[in-house]
Amino acid sequence: MSGCGAEHDLITVDQALELILQHTQVLATERLKLNQALNRYLAEDIYSGINLPLFSQSAVDGYALCTQSAIEPESEFQLIGEIRAGQQDEIELQAGQAVRIFTGAKIPLGATTVARQEIVQVIDSSRIKITEQLKVHADIRDVGEEISAGQLLANKGQQLSVGAIASLSMAGINTVEVLQYPKVAVVITGDEVAESIEDFVAGKIFDANGPLIEAWFQQVGQQVEIFHVADTEAAVRNLIQELSASHDLILTTGGVSVGDYDFIRPVALESGFEQIFWKVKQKPGKPIFFAYLQRNDKSDCYLLGLPGNPAAVYVGMQVYTSTLLNVLQGQKNQPSWFNAVLSHDLKMDARERFLRMYASFDDSVLTVKSLSRQQSHMLSNLMQANCLVRVPAERSLSQGDMVQGLFIQ
C-alpha cells in the first residue's frame, strides 16, 4: 500500500506509549502541607496515628441516657446537665439520669444510649420523657468506629483528590510526601504567528497552540512557561540548550518534520538528546518526536516534539503528554481507554486515526459519533467533541463495531 502515512518502519501508537513508559524516570519527591497537595501522587503509604472517632460521641442532637435495658415509651429520666461538642465535662450518669447532648459531643461516663431530640418531651427543667421505644446504644458513635490507630489510610501512588485530602485531614495528617511536579517549558516554533489583525491580513495566522497547551495544563492544575522561538537554527539551538539545563520537560510544537525550517529534532540531537522515537503511524500527528538528555547530575530532561497543526497538538496532549506527565509522577500506565459502539461506518486509512467524536448513552449503551471538520488544521469541532476515538489502521469499520476512546474536557 502506498500513500501518505504508509512509509515503512513507523511505530504504532501502542508502541510509542510503551516506549514512554519504559524510558521515563520517576521524579524526586517532596514533602508538602496537605492543603497544598491536591492532585499530587503520594510517594508513601499513610497510616492513621489516631482512632476515629477519637472518643465515643453522640451522632445526633438529643439526650444521653443511663439505662441497662431497652427504653419503653413514657419512660422518664432526671435531667442533670448539658454537654456541647468540644466541651470537657466530668459528668457521670447514674441509672435513670440524662444530660442534654449535641452532635459530636463526648458521651459521658455511665451513658448507654442517646435519644434524639425528636422523641423526647421536656417535662420541666429537671425531667424528660421518652415518647418512643429505644434500644440500648442507639445513636452512639464508638471510638475507632471508622478508623483504628495504625490503619492504612492511603496507598503510595494514590492521587490526592478533594475527598482524600478531607479524609486525611480528619485523621490529623498535616503533611504528605508526594512526587514532584515536573518543571515544564512549552516552545512554540514559527515565524507565522499573528499578534494583530494587520499580521493576519499580511498572511500570518493566530496562535492556537499556545493557548491550547496553557489551558490544558491549567486544567490539570499545573503551571508552565511558554516560549516563542523564531524559525532559525541558532534561535532554536540557544533556547533548547538553555531550557534543557533547567526543566524536566520541553514540550515543542512544530519543527519536527523534514522541512527546511524544521530544526527541533536535529538541534536536539546535536545538543546531546538521545532519540527514543520519531514518527508514529497515526493521523493526525505522525512526526511526533520523543528524546531525553541525561544531565551531569544524572537527572533527565525530556523533549516531546509535537507537530504544529493544532489538531495534532491536541491529540498529542491528550494521549502522549498526559501519559508522560503521569509516568514522571510514578504512574506507569497506558491511558484509560473506554470501549464504545460506533454509530456509523468509517472508511479505511493507512494510519491509525484519532477522531474527535461525541459520546452519549443510547439505551444504556455508550455510543460514539464522528464530527465533521476532522482535518489537522481545524479545531472548531472541539466545541462539541467530548472524546477522542481510536480508529485502527488499514481497517474499515461498520456501524455497531466496538472502538476505544479517551474522554476529553
Protein backbone atom coordinates (compact mmCIF):
# COMPACT_ATOMS: atom_id res chain seq x y z
CA MET A 1 0.00 0.00 0.00
CA SER A 2 1.30 3.46 -0.86
CA GLY A 3 0.37 6.96 0.08
CA CYS A 4 0.78 9.34 2.98
CA GLY A 5 1.40 7.54 6.26
CA ALA A 6 2.22 4.21 4.60
CA GLU A 7 6.02 4.59 4.80
CA HIS A 8 7.96 1.74 6.34
CA ASP A 9 9.25 1.42 9.91
CA LEU A 10 6.66 3.65 11.59
CA ILE A 11 5.86 2.51 15.11
CA THR A 12 2.29 2.13 16.34
CA VAL A 13 0.53 4.28 18.91
CA ASP A 14 0.77 1.49 21.49
CA GLN A 15 4.48 1.02 20.81
CA ALA A 16 5.09 4.76 21.24
CA LEU A 17 3.22 4.79 24.54
CA GLU A 18 5.14 1.75 25.74
CA LEU A 19 8.44 3.45 24.90
CA ILE A 20 7.39 6.44 27.02
CA LEU A 21 6.65 4.09 29.92
CA GLN A 22 9.99 2.27 29.53
CA HIS A 23 12.30 5.25 29.08
CA THR A 24 10.91 7.82 31.51
CA GLN A 25 12.22 8.00 35.04
CA VAL A 26 10.10 8.99 38.04
CA LEU A 27 10.93 12.40 39.52
CA ALA A 28 12.14 13.01 43.06
CA THR A 29 9.78 13.51 45.99
CA GLU A 30 8.96 16.47 48.18
CA ARG A 31 7.03 16.98 51.41
CA LEU A 32 4.08 19.36 51.22
CA LYS A 33 1.44 20.63 53.55
CA LEU A 34 -1.71 18.63 52.95
CA ASN A 35 -3.67 21.67 51.77
CA GLN A 36 -1.08 22.20 49.01
CA ALA A 37 -1.15 18.63 47.71
CA LEU A 38 -4.36 18.49 45.67
CA ASN A 39 -3.98 16.16 42.64
CA ARG A 40 -0.45 15.16 43.64
CA TYR A 41 0.60 11.50 43.78
CA LEU A 42 1.63 10.03 47.13
CA ALA A 43 5.20 8.79 47.48
CA GLU A 44 4.40 6.90 50.70
CA ASP A 45 1.76 4.81 52.39
CA ILE A 46 -0.09 6.80 55.04
CA TYR A 47 -1.28 5.24 58.30
CA SER A 48 -3.53 6.74 60.91
CA GLY A 49 -1.94 7.71 64.19
CA ILE A 50 -5.31 8.02 65.91
CA ASN A 51 -8.69 6.40 66.26
CA LEU A 52 -11.69 7.95 64.52
CA PRO A 53 -13.75 8.95 66.31
CA LEU A 54 -11.16 9.85 68.94
CA PHE A 55 -13.79 9.18 71.62
CA SER A 56 -17.30 7.82 71.76
CA GLN A 57 -19.63 10.63 70.72
CA SER A 58 -23.23 11.46 70.03
CA ALA A 59 -24.49 11.01 66.47
CA VAL A 60 -27.42 13.40 66.99
CA ASP A 61 -28.70 16.34 68.97
CA GLY A 62 -30.63 14.81 71.87
CA TYR A 63 -30.19 13.37 75.36
CA ALA A 64 -27.63 10.89 76.68
CA LEU A 65 -29.31 8.38 78.99
CA CYS A 66 -28.16 5.88 81.57
CA THR A 67 -30.10 2.61 81.38
CA GLN A 68 -29.20 -1.06 81.15
CA SER A 69 -32.21 -2.18 79.16
CA ALA A 70 -34.37 -1.10 76.22
CA ILE A 71 -36.40 2.01 76.97
CA GLU A 72 -40.17 1.85 76.76
CA PRO A 73 -42.38 4.78 75.74
CA GLU A 74 -43.30 7.18 78.56
CA SER A 75 -40.06 6.38 80.46
CA GLU A 76 -38.86 9.39 82.49
CA PHE A 77 -35.28 10.47 83.26
CA GLN A 78 -33.78 13.04 85.61
CA LEU A 79 -32.04 15.81 83.62
CA ILE A 80 -28.79 16.82 85.34
CA GLY A 81 -26.87 18.93 82.83
CA GLU A 82 -25.71 19.65 79.27
CA ILE A 83 -22.68 18.71 77.13
CA ARG A 84 -21.75 20.56 73.93
CA ALA A 85 -19.35 19.46 71.19
CA GLY A 86 -15.78 20.27 72.20
CA GLN A 87 -16.69 20.69 75.86
CA GLN A 88 -14.74 18.88 78.58
CA ASP A 89 -17.11 17.71 81.32
CA GLU A 90 -16.69 15.27 84.19
CA ILE A 91 -20.38 14.37 84.37
CA GLU A 92 -21.02 10.74 85.27
CA LEU A 93 -24.55 9.44 84.87
CA GLN A 94 -26.29 7.10 87.27
CA ALA A 95 -29.24 4.86 86.39
CA GLY A 96 -32.27 6.94 85.44
CA GLN A 97 -30.28 10.12 84.73
CA ALA A 98 -29.83 12.07 81.49
CA VAL A 99 -27.91 15.04 80.06
CA ARG A 100 -28.67 17.28 77.09
CA ILE A 101 -26.07 16.45 74.38
CA PHE A 102 -25.26 17.73 70.91
CA THR A 103 -23.90 16.08 67.77
CA GLY A 104 -20.21 15.26 68.11
CA ALA A 105 -20.11 15.78 71.87
CA LYS A 106 -18.31 13.21 74.01
CA ILE A 107 -20.51 10.55 75.57
CA PRO A 108 -20.32 10.99 79.38
CA LEU A 109 -19.42 8.20 81.76
CA GLY A 110 -22.38 5.98 82.55
CA ALA A 111 -24.37 6.86 79.39
CA THR A 112 -25.58 3.82 77.45
CA THR A 113 -27.71 5.34 74.71
CA VAL A 114 -28.75 8.61 73.10
CA ALA A 115 -32.35 9.65 72.45
CA ARG A 116 -32.70 12.02 69.52
CA GLN A 117 -34.49 15.20 70.50
CA GLU A 118 -37.49 14.41 68.25
CA ILE A 119 -38.58 11.58 70.60
CA VAL A 120 -38.01 13.48 73.86
CA GLN A 121 -40.60 15.55 75.71
CA VAL A 122 -39.25 18.07 78.22
CA ILE A 123 -41.46 17.94 81.31
CA ASP A 124 -39.62 20.68 83.21
CA SER A 125 -36.06 21.85 83.84
CA SER A 126 -35.14 18.60 85.62
CA ARG A 127 -37.25 15.92 83.92
CA ILE A 128 -37.68 14.49 80.40
CA LYS A 129 -39.91 11.77 78.94
CA ILE A 130 -39.06 9.38 76.07
CA THR A 131 -42.01 9.06 73.69
CA GLU A 132 -40.87 6.04 71.63
CA GLN A 133 -39.21 2.70 72.29
CA LEU A 134 -35.42 2.97 72.19
CA LYS A 135 -32.71 0.31 72.07
CA VAL A 136 -29.58 0.46 74.21
CA HIS A 137 -26.60 2.06 72.42
CA ALA A 138 -28.75 3.96 69.92
CA ASP A 139 -27.06 6.92 68.15
CA ILE A 140 -23.64 6.48 69.77
CA ARG A 141 -20.54 6.63 67.56
CA ASP A 142 -17.96 4.31 69.13
CA VAL A 143 -14.29 5.22 69.47
CA GLY A 144 -12.37 3.90 66.44
CA GLU A 145 -15.60 3.01 64.66
CA GLU A 146 -14.43 4.50 61.35
CA ILE A 147 -10.64 4.20 61.61
CA SER A 148 -8.37 2.46 64.08
CA ALA A 149 -4.92 3.74 65.05
CA GLY A 150 -2.36 2.13 62.74
CA GLN A 151 -4.85 1.53 59.93
CA LEU A 152 -3.74 2.16 56.32
CA LEU A 153 -5.42 5.34 55.07
CA ALA A 154 -3.89 5.90 51.63
CA ASN A 155 -1.59 3.96 49.34
CA LYS A 156 1.65 5.02 47.74
CA GLY A 157 0.86 6.15 44.19
CA GLN A 158 -2.66 7.31 45.03
CA GLN A 159 -3.69 10.68 43.64
CA LEU A 160 -4.94 13.09 46.26
CA SER A 161 -8.49 14.17 45.44
CA VAL A 162 -10.54 16.68 47.40
CA GLY A 163 -12.16 13.80 49.28
CA ALA A 164 -8.80 12.18 50.07
CA ILE A 165 -7.47 15.43 51.49
CA ALA A 166 -10.58 15.81 53.65
CA SER A 167 -10.25 12.23 54.93
CA LEU A 168 -6.58 12.64 55.78
CA SER A 169 -7.27 15.95 57.50
CA MET A 170 -9.84 14.28 59.77
CA ALA A 171 -7.17 11.77 60.75
CA GLY A 172 -4.79 14.55 61.77
CA ILE A 173 -2.43 14.25 58.79
CA ASN A 174 -0.74 17.62 58.21
CA THR A 175 1.97 16.89 55.62
CA VAL A 176 2.47 14.28 52.90
CA GLU A 177 5.38 13.02 50.79
CA VAL A 178 4.46 13.36 47.11
CA LEU A 179 6.09 13.11 43.70
CA GLN A 180 7.31 16.43 42.37
CA TYR A 181 5.52 18.09 39.52
CA PRO A 182 7.80 18.33 36.50
CA LYS A 183 9.06 21.75 35.53
CA VAL A 184 7.69 22.20 32.01
CA ALA A 185 8.72 24.58 29.23
CA VAL A 186 6.48 24.92 26.18
CA VAL A 187 8.20 26.06 22.98
CA ILE A 188 6.02 27.37 20.14
CA THR A 189 8.02 27.49 16.90
CA GLY A 190 7.28 29.51 13.80
CA ASP A 191 7.50 32.97 12.27
CA GLU A 192 3.90 32.85 11.07
CA VAL A 193 2.14 33.65 14.36
CA ALA A 194 -0.02 36.77 14.16
CA GLU A 195 -0.31 39.20 17.04
CA SER A 196 -2.82 41.57 15.40
CA ILE A 197 -5.38 41.77 12.60
CA GLU A 198 -2.76 43.53 10.49
CA ASP A 199 -0.45 40.50 10.84
CA PHE A 200 -3.35 38.24 9.89
CA VAL A 201 -4.06 40.24 6.74
CA ALA A 202 -0.35 40.08 5.91
CA GLY A 203 -0.52 36.27 5.73
CA LYS A 204 0.18 35.21 9.29
CA ILE A 205 -2.11 33.08 11.46
CA PHE A 206 -3.32 33.39 15.04
CA ASP A 207 -1.66 31.09 17.56
CA ALA A 208 -3.99 28.36 18.84
CA ASN A 209 -1.26 26.08 20.16
CA GLY A 210 0.00 28.33 22.95
CA PRO A 211 -3.45 28.99 24.47
CA LEU A 212 -4.44 25.34 23.90
CA ILE A 213 -1.44 23.98 25.77
CA GLU A 214 -1.56 26.57 28.55
CA ALA A 215 -5.26 25.89 29.14
CA TRP A 216 -4.65 22.13 29.08
CA PHE A 217 -2.05 22.45 31.83
CA GLN A 218 -4.32 24.74 33.84
CA GLN A 219 -6.97 22.02 33.63
CA VAL A 220 -4.59 19.50 35.20
CA GLY A 221 -3.52 22.01 37.84
CA GLN A 222 -0.01 22.78 36.64
CA GLN A 223 1.70 25.98 35.56
CA VAL A 224 4.03 26.05 32.57
CA GLU A 225 6.32 28.56 30.92
CA ILE A 226 5.51 29.46 27.30
CA PHE A 227 8.28 30.45 24.89
CA HIS A 228 8.00 31.53 21.24
CA VAL A 229 11.03 30.99 19.04
CA ALA A 230 11.82 32.10 15.51
CA ASP A 231 12.38 29.57 12.74
CA THR A 232 16.17 29.85 12.77
CA GLU A 233 18.56 27.11 13.72
CA ALA A 234 20.54 29.37 16.05
CA ALA A 235 17.45 30.60 17.92
CA VAL A 236 16.12 27.08 18.37
CA ARG A 237 19.52 25.76 19.49
CA ASN A 238 20.07 28.52 22.05
CA LEU A 239 16.62 28.06 23.59
CA ILE A 240 16.72 24.26 23.69
CA GLN A 241 20.15 24.25 25.32
CA GLU A 242 19.08 26.85 27.87
CA LEU A 243 15.85 25.04 28.80
CA SER A 244 17.43 21.59 28.95
CA ALA A 245 19.57 22.74 31.86
CA SER A 246 16.64 23.93 33.96
CA HIS A 247 13.50 21.95 33.04
CA ASP A 248 12.28 18.38 33.34
CA LEU A 249 10.24 18.51 30.15
CA ILE A 250 10.47 20.60 27.00
CA LEU A 251 7.25 20.40 25.01
CA THR A 252 7.52 21.80 21.50
CA THR A 253 5.02 22.41 18.70
CA GLY A 254 6.11 22.46 15.07
CA GLY A 255 9.57 21.96 13.63
CA VAL A 256 9.69 18.14 13.97
CA SER A 257 9.10 17.06 10.38
CA VAL A 258 11.56 17.18 7.46
CA GLY A 259 11.04 20.69 6.11
CA ASP A 260 13.74 23.27 5.53
CA TYR A 261 12.80 25.08 8.74
CA ASP A 262 12.14 22.06 10.96
CA PHE A 263 15.02 22.45 13.41
CA ILE A 264 13.73 20.85 16.63
CA ARG A 265 14.91 17.30 16.03
CA PRO A 266 18.38 18.00 14.50
CA VAL A 267 19.14 20.67 17.09
CA ALA A 268 18.06 18.38 19.95
CA LEU A 269 20.24 15.54 18.70
CA GLU A 270 23.21 17.87 18.21
CA SER A 271 22.67 19.18 21.77
CA GLY A 272 23.04 15.73 23.32
CA PHE A 273 19.47 14.41 23.34
CA GLU A 274 19.03 10.74 22.54
CA GLN A 275 16.11 9.83 20.34
CA ILE A 276 13.61 7.35 21.77
CA PHE A 277 11.23 7.50 18.80
CA TRP A 278 10.34 9.70 15.85
CA LYS A 279 7.22 9.30 13.72
CA VAL A 280 4.18 7.28 14.73
CA LYS A 281 1.73 5.59 12.39
CA GLN A 282 -1.15 7.86 13.34
CA LYS A 283 -3.27 10.67 11.99
CA PRO A 284 -3.08 13.49 12.93
CA GLY A 285 0.40 13.83 14.42
CA LYS A 286 2.67 11.42 12.57
CA PRO A 287 6.03 13.26 13.04
CA ILE A 288 5.96 13.18 16.85
CA PHE A 289 9.45 13.15 18.40
CA PHE A 290 10.48 11.91 21.86
CA ALA A 291 14.02 12.15 23.27
CA TYR A 292 15.89 12.59 26.52
CA LEU A 293 19.08 14.20 27.77
CA GLN A 294 20.89 12.97 30.88
CA ARG A 295 22.50 15.88 32.70
CA ASN A 296 25.73 15.82 34.71
CA ASP A 297 23.81 15.26 37.96
CA LYS A 298 22.19 12.12 36.39
CA SER A 299 18.78 13.79 36.20
CA ASP A 300 16.97 13.76 32.88
CA CYS A 301 15.37 16.35 30.65
CA TYR A 302 12.76 15.02 28.23
CA LEU A 303 11.76 16.57 24.94
CA LEU A 304 8.39 15.78 23.42
CA GLY A 305 8.09 17.36 19.99
CA LEU A 306 4.54 17.67 18.64
CA PRO A 307 3.67 18.67 15.07
CA GLY A 308 2.49 22.22 14.53
CA ASN A 309 -1.07 21.61 13.36
CA PRO A 310 -3.47 22.39 16.23
CA ALA A 311 -5.42 19.12 15.99
CA ALA A 312 -2.17 17.15 16.12
CA VAL A 313 -1.13 19.18 19.16
CA TYR A 314 -4.47 18.46 20.83
CA VAL A 315 -4.15 14.71 20.21
CA GLY A 316 -0.55 14.79 21.39
CA MET A 317 -1.54 16.49 24.64
CA GLN A 318 -4.39 14.11 25.42
CA VAL A 319 -2.53 10.91 24.53
CA TYR A 320 1.23 11.42 24.91
CA THR A 321 1.78 14.44 27.14
CA SER A 322 -0.74 13.14 29.66
CA THR A 323 0.97 9.74 29.73
CA LEU A 324 4.43 11.30 30.09
CA LEU A 325 3.40 13.56 32.97
CA ASN A 326 1.85 10.59 34.76
CA VAL A 327 4.99 8.48 34.36
CA LEU A 328 7.15 11.28 35.73
CA GLN A 329 4.95 11.11 38.83
CA GLY A 330 5.12 7.35 39.22
CA GLN A 331 2.04 6.32 37.23
CA LYS A 332 3.42 3.91 34.64
CA ASN A 333 0.14 3.07 32.97
CA GLN A 334 -1.27 3.29 29.46
CA PRO A 335 -4.12 5.78 29.02
CA SER A 336 -7.52 4.67 30.34
CA TRP A 337 -9.30 3.85 27.08
CA PHE A 338 -13.04 3.31 27.19
CA ASN A 339 -14.98 0.96 24.89
CA ALA A 340 -17.96 2.21 22.90
CA VAL A 341 -20.15 1.31 19.95
CA LEU A 342 -19.63 3.16 16.68
CA SER A 343 -22.85 4.68 15.34
CA HIS A 344 -21.85 4.76 11.64
CA ASP A 345 -19.46 3.32 9.07
CA LEU A 346 -15.88 4.57 8.68
CA LYS A 347 -13.56 4.17 5.70
CA MET A 348 -10.10 2.62 5.94
CA ASP A 349 -6.92 4.67 6.29
CA ALA A 350 -3.26 3.62 6.17
CA ARG A 351 -2.67 5.14 9.62
CA GLU A 352 -4.45 4.78 12.92
CA ARG A 353 -6.67 7.82 13.35
CA PHE A 354 -7.77 9.84 16.36
CA LEU A 355 -11.16 11.29 15.51
CA ARG A 356 -12.97 13.89 17.55
CA MET A 357 -16.36 12.43 18.41
CA TYR A 358 -19.37 12.86 20.64
CA ALA A 359 -20.11 10.07 23.12
CA SER A 360 -23.56 9.51 24.60
CA PHE A 361 -25.66 6.70 26.04
CA ASP A 362 -28.28 5.10 23.81
CA ASP A 363 -30.46 2.61 25.74
CA SER A 364 -27.65 2.26 28.32
CA VAL A 365 -25.05 1.58 25.59
CA LEU A 366 -22.16 4.04 25.21
CA THR A 367 -22.19 5.15 21.58
CA VAL A 368 -19.81 7.46 19.69
CA LYS A 369 -20.48 9.58 16.63
CA SER A 370 -17.86 11.29 14.49
CA LEU A 371 -17.97 15.05 13.95
CA SER A 372 -17.22 16.95 10.74
CA ARG A 373 -14.09 19.07 10.12
CA GLN A 374 -11.51 16.48 11.23
CA GLN A 375 -8.56 17.96 9.29
CA SER A 376 -5.41 18.58 11.33
CA HIS A 377 -5.61 22.38 10.97
CA MET A 378 -9.20 22.50 12.25
CA LEU A 379 -10.34 22.76 15.87
CA SER A 380 -13.89 24.12 15.68
CA ASN A 381 -15.49 20.72 16.32
CA LEU A 382 -13.92 20.71 19.79
CA MET A 383 -16.90 22.86 20.74
CA GLN A 384 -18.99 19.67 20.51
CA ALA A 385 -16.47 16.84 20.99
CA ASN A 386 -16.22 15.09 24.33
CA CYS A 387 -13.88 12.25 23.34
CA LEU A 388 -11.08 11.14 21.03
CA VAL A 389 -11.73 7.78 19.37
CA ARG A 390 -9.06 5.43 18.01
CA VAL A 391 -9.78 4.11 14.53
CA PRO A 392 -7.40 1.23 13.69
CA ALA A 393 -5.10 1.45 10.69
CA GLU A 394 -5.95 -0.38 7.45
CA ARG A 395 -9.42 -1.41 8.62
CA SER A 396 -12.85 -0.35 7.56
CA LEU A 397 -15.33 -0.10 10.42
CA SER A 398 -19.06 -0.63 10.32
CA GLN A 399 -21.91 0.68 12.39
CA GLY A 400 -22.04 -1.35 15.60
CA ASP A 401 -18.30 -2.09 15.77
CA MET A 402 -16.52 -1.54 19.09
CA VAL A 403 -13.90 1.19 19.31
CA GLN A 404 -11.64 2.63 22.01
CA GLY A 405 -11.51 6.23 23.11
CA LEU A 406 -10.49 8.83 25.66
CA PHE A 407 -12.85 11.28 27.30
CA ILE A 408 -11.77 14.90 26.95
CA GLN A 409 -12.89 18.16 28.53
